[in-house]
Tab-separated table of C-alpha atoms and ligand atoms in Angstrom:
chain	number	residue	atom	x	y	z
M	1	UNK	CA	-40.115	5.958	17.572
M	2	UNK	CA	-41.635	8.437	15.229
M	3	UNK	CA	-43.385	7.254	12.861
M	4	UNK	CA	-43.611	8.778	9.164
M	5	UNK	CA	-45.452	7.360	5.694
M	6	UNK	CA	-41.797	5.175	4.596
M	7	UNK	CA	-39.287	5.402	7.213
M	8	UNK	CA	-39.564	5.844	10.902
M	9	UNK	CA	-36.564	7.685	13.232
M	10	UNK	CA	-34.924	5.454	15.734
M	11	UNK	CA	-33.395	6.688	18.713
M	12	UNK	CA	-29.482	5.459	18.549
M	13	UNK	CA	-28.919	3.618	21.255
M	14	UNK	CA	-25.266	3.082	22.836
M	15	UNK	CA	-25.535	-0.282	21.801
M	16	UNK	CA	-26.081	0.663	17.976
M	17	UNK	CA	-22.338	2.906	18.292
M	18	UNK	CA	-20.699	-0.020	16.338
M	19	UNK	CA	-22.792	0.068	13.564
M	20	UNK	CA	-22.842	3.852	13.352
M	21	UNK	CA	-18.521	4.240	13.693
M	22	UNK	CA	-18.702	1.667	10.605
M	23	UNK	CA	-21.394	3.862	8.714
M	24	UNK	CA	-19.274	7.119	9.381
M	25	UNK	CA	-15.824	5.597	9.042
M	26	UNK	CA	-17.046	4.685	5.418
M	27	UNK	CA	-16.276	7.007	2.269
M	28	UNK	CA	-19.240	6.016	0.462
M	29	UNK	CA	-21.707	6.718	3.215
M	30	UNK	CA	-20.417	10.035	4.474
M	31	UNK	CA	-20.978	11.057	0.354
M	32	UNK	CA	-18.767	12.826	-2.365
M	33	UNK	CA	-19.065	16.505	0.011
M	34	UNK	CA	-19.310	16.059	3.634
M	35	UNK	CA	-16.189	16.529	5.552
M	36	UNK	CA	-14.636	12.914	6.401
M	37	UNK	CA	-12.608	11.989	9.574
M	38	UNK	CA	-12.277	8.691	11.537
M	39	UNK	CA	-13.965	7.383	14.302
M	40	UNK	CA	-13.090	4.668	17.344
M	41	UNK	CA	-15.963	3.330	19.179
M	42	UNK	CA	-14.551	5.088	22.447
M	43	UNK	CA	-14.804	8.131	21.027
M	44	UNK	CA	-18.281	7.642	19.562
M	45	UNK	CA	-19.269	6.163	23.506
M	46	UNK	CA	-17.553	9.272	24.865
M	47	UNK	CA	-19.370	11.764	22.945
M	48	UNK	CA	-22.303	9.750	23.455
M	49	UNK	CA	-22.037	9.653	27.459
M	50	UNK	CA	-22.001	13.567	27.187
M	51	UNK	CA	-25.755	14.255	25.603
M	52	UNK	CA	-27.998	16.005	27.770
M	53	UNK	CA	-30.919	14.461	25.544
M	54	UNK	CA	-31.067	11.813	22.517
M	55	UNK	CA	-30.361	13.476	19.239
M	56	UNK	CA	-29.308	10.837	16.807
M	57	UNK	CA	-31.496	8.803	14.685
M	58	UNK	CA	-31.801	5.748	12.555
M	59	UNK	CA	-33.429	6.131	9.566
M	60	UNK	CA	-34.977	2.799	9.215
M	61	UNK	CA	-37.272	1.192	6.080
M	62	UNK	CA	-40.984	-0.071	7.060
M	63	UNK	CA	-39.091	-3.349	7.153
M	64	UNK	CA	-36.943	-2.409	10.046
M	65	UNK	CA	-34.059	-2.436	8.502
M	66	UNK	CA	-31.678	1.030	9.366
M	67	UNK	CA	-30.582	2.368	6.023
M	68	UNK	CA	-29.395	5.909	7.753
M	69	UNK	CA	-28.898	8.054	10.379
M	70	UNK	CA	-30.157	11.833	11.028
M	71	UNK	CA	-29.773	14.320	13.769
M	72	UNK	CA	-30.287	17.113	15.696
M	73	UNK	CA	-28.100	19.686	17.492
M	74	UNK	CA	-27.757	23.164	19.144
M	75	UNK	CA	-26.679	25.814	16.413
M	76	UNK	CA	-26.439	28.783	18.830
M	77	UNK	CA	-29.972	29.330	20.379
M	78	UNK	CA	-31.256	27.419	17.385
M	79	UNK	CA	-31.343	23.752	16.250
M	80	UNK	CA	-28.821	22.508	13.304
M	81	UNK	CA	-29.717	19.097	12.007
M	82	UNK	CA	-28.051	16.817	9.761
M	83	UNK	CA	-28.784	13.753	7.561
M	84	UNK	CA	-27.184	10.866	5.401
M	85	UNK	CA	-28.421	7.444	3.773
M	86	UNK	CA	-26.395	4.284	2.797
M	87	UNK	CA	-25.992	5.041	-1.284
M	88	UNK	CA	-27.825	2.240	-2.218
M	89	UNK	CA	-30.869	3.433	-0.335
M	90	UNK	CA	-30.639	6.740	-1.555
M	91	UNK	CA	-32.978	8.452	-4.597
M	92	UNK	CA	-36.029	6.959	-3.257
M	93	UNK	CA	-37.338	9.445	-1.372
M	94	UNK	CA	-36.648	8.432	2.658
M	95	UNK	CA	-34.254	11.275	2.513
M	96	UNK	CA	-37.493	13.937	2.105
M	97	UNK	CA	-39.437	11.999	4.464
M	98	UNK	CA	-36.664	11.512	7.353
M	99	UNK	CA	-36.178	15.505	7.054
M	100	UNK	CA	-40.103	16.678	7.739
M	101	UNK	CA	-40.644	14.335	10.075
M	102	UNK	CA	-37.357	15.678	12.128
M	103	UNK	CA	-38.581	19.516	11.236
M	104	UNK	CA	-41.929	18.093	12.498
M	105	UNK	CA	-40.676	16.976	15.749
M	106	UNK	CA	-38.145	19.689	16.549
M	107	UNK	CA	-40.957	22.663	16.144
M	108	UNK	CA	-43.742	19.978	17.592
M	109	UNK	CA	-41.634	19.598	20.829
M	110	UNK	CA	-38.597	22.187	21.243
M	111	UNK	CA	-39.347	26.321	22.106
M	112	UNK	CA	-37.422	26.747	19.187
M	113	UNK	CA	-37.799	29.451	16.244
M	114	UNK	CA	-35.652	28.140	13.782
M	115	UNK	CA	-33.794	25.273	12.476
M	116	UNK	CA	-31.129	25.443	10.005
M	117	UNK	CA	-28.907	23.008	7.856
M	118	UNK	CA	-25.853	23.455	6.356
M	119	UNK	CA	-25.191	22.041	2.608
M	120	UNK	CA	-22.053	21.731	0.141
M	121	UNK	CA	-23.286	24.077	-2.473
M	122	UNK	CA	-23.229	21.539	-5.572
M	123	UNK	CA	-25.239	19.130	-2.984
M	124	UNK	CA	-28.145	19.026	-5.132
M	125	UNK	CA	-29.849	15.809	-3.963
M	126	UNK	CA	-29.366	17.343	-0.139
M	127	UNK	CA	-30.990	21.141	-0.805
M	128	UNK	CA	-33.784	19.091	-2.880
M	129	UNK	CA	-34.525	17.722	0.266
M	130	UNK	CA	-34.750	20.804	2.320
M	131	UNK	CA	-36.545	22.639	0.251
M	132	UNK	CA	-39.241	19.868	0.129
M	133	UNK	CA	-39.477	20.389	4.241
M	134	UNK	CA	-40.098	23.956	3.346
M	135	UNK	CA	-36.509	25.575	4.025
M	136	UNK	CA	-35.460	28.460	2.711
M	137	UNK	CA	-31.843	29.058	1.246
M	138	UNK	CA	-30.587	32.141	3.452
M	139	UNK	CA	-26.935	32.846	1.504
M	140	UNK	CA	-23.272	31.134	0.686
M	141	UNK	CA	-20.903	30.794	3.780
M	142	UNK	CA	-17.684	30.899	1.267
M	143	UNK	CA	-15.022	28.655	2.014
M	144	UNK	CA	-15.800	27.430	5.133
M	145	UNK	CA	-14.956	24.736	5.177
M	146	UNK	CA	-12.480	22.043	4.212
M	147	UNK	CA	-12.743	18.481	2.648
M	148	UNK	CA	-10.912	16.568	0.580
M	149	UNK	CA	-7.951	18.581	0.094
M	150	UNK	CA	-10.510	21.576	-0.790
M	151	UNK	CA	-11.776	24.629	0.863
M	152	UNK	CA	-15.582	24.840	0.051
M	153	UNK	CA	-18.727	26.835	-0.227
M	154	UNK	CA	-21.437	25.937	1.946
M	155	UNK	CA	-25.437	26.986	1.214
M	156	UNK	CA	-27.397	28.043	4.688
M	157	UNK	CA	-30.917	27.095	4.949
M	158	UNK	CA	-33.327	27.579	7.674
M	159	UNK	CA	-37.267	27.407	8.408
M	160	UNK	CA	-38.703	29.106	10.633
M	161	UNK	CA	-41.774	27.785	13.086
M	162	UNK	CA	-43.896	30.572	11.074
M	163	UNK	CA	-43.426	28.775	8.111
M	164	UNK	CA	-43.615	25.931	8.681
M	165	UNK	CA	-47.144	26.319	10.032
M	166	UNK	CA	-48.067	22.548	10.799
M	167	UNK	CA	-46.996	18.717	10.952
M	168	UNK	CA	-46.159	17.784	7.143
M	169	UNK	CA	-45.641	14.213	8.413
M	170	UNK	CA	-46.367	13.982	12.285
M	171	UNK	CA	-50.069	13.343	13.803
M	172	UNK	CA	-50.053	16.088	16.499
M	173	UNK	CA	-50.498	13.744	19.098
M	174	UNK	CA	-48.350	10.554	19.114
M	175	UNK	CA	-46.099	8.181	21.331
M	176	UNK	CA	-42.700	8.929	20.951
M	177	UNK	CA	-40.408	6.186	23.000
K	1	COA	C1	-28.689	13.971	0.707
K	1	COA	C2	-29.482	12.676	0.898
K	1	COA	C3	-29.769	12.441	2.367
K	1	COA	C4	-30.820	12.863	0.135
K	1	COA	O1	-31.723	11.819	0.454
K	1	COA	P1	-32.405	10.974	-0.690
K	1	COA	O2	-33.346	10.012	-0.065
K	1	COA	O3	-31.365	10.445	-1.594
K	1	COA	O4	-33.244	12.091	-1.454
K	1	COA	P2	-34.710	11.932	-2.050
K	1	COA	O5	-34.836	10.630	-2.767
K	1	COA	O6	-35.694	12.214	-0.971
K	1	COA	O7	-34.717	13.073	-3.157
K	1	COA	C5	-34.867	14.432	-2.836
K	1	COA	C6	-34.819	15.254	-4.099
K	1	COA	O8	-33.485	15.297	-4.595
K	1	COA	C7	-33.438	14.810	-5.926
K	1	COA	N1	-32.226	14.005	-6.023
K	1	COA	C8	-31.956	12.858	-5.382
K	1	COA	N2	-30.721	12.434	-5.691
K	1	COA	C9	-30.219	13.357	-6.554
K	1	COA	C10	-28.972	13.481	-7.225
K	1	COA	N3	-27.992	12.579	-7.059
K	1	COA	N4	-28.795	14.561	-8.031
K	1	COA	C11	-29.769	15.475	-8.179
K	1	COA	N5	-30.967	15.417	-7.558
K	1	COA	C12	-31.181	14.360	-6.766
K	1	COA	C13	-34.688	13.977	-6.095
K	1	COA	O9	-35.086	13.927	-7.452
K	1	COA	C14	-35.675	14.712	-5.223
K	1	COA	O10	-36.190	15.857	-5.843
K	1	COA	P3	-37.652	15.864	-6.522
K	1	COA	O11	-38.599	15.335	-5.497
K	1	COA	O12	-37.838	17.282	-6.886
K	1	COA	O13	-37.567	14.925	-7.699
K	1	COA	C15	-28.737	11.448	0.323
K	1	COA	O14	-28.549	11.611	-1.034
K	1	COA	C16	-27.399	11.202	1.003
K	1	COA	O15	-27.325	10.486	1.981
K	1	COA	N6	-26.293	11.767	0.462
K	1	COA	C17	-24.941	11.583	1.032
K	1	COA	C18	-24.764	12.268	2.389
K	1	COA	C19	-25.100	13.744	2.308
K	1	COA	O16	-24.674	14.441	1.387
K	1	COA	N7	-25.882	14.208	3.289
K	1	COA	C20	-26.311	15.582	3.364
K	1	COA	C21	-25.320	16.398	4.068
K	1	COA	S1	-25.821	18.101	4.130
């Protein structure tokens, strides 16, 4: 687990697929920009049986209870992650938290320079939260994607290990399981 100030990360276990295909399946939790498709649990097991390593995350409150999922993936040589909270858990500030203490692992425990997110350019709430983990917005990707019945403008953000300098969340040493 890895522990943060509010919410601690998770690991998803294969078990925890049904509870993630209804998350994802839903409208409201996917959000007003993210692109939305559907889900059976034998997909979610297949892609699941095909990680080389453990890359998706509950979000959960200090009571235990999972109230959304984040993750990490490769992005060319880099890491990508990505991040989304049930709505009514939202606006309280588990988003900010969930993101350093994923920026904080990644750079603690991966030979990686960079990581970088990808956000719908009138996601407010979502480049908020990067820029409170200290990334940078690099440019527009225009029209690249499509949601909705809409082509749209994505915003590319990245840190880099040099700035981000040290744990914002993370002790240095700590028992990850
Ligand atoms: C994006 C998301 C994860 C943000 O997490 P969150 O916990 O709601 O965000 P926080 O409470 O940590 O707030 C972060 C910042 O955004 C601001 N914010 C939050 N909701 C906002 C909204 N609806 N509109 C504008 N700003 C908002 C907060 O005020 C805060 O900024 P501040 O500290 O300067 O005041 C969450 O809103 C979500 O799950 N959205 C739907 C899925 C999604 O879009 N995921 C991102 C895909 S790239």
């Amino acid at each position: 687990m890895l522990k943060g100030k509010i919410v601690d990360l998770v690991i998803v276990e294969r078990t925890d697929l049904n509870i993630v295909k209804n998350w994802i399946n839903d409208v409201d939790f996917v959000g007003e920009f993210e692109p939305f498709q559907q889900f059976t649990l034998a997909m979610l097991e297949k892609e699941y049986d095909k990680k080389s390593e453990y890359n998706e995350y509950f979000i959960q409150n200090k009571e235990g209870v999972r109230i959304g999922l984040i993750m990490h993936f490769k992005a060319g040589d880099q890491i990508g992650i990505g991040y989304m909270l049930v709505p009514l858990e939202r606006g309280k500030g588990y988003g900010s938290e969930a993101v350093k203490i994923m920026v904080d692992y990644i750079f603690l425990h991966k030979n990686i320079v960079r990581i970088q997110a990808e956000t719908h350019t009138s996601n407010i709430a979502s480049q908020r939260v990067l820029e409170k983990a200290g990334f940078q917005k690099e440019g527009v990707l225009r029209k690249s994607f499509f949601s909705r019945g809409v082509w749209r403008d994505t915003a590319m953000f990245s840190i880099l290990r040099d700035e981000w300098e040290k744990p914002k969340v993370l002790p240095l040493g700590y028992n990850f399981n």
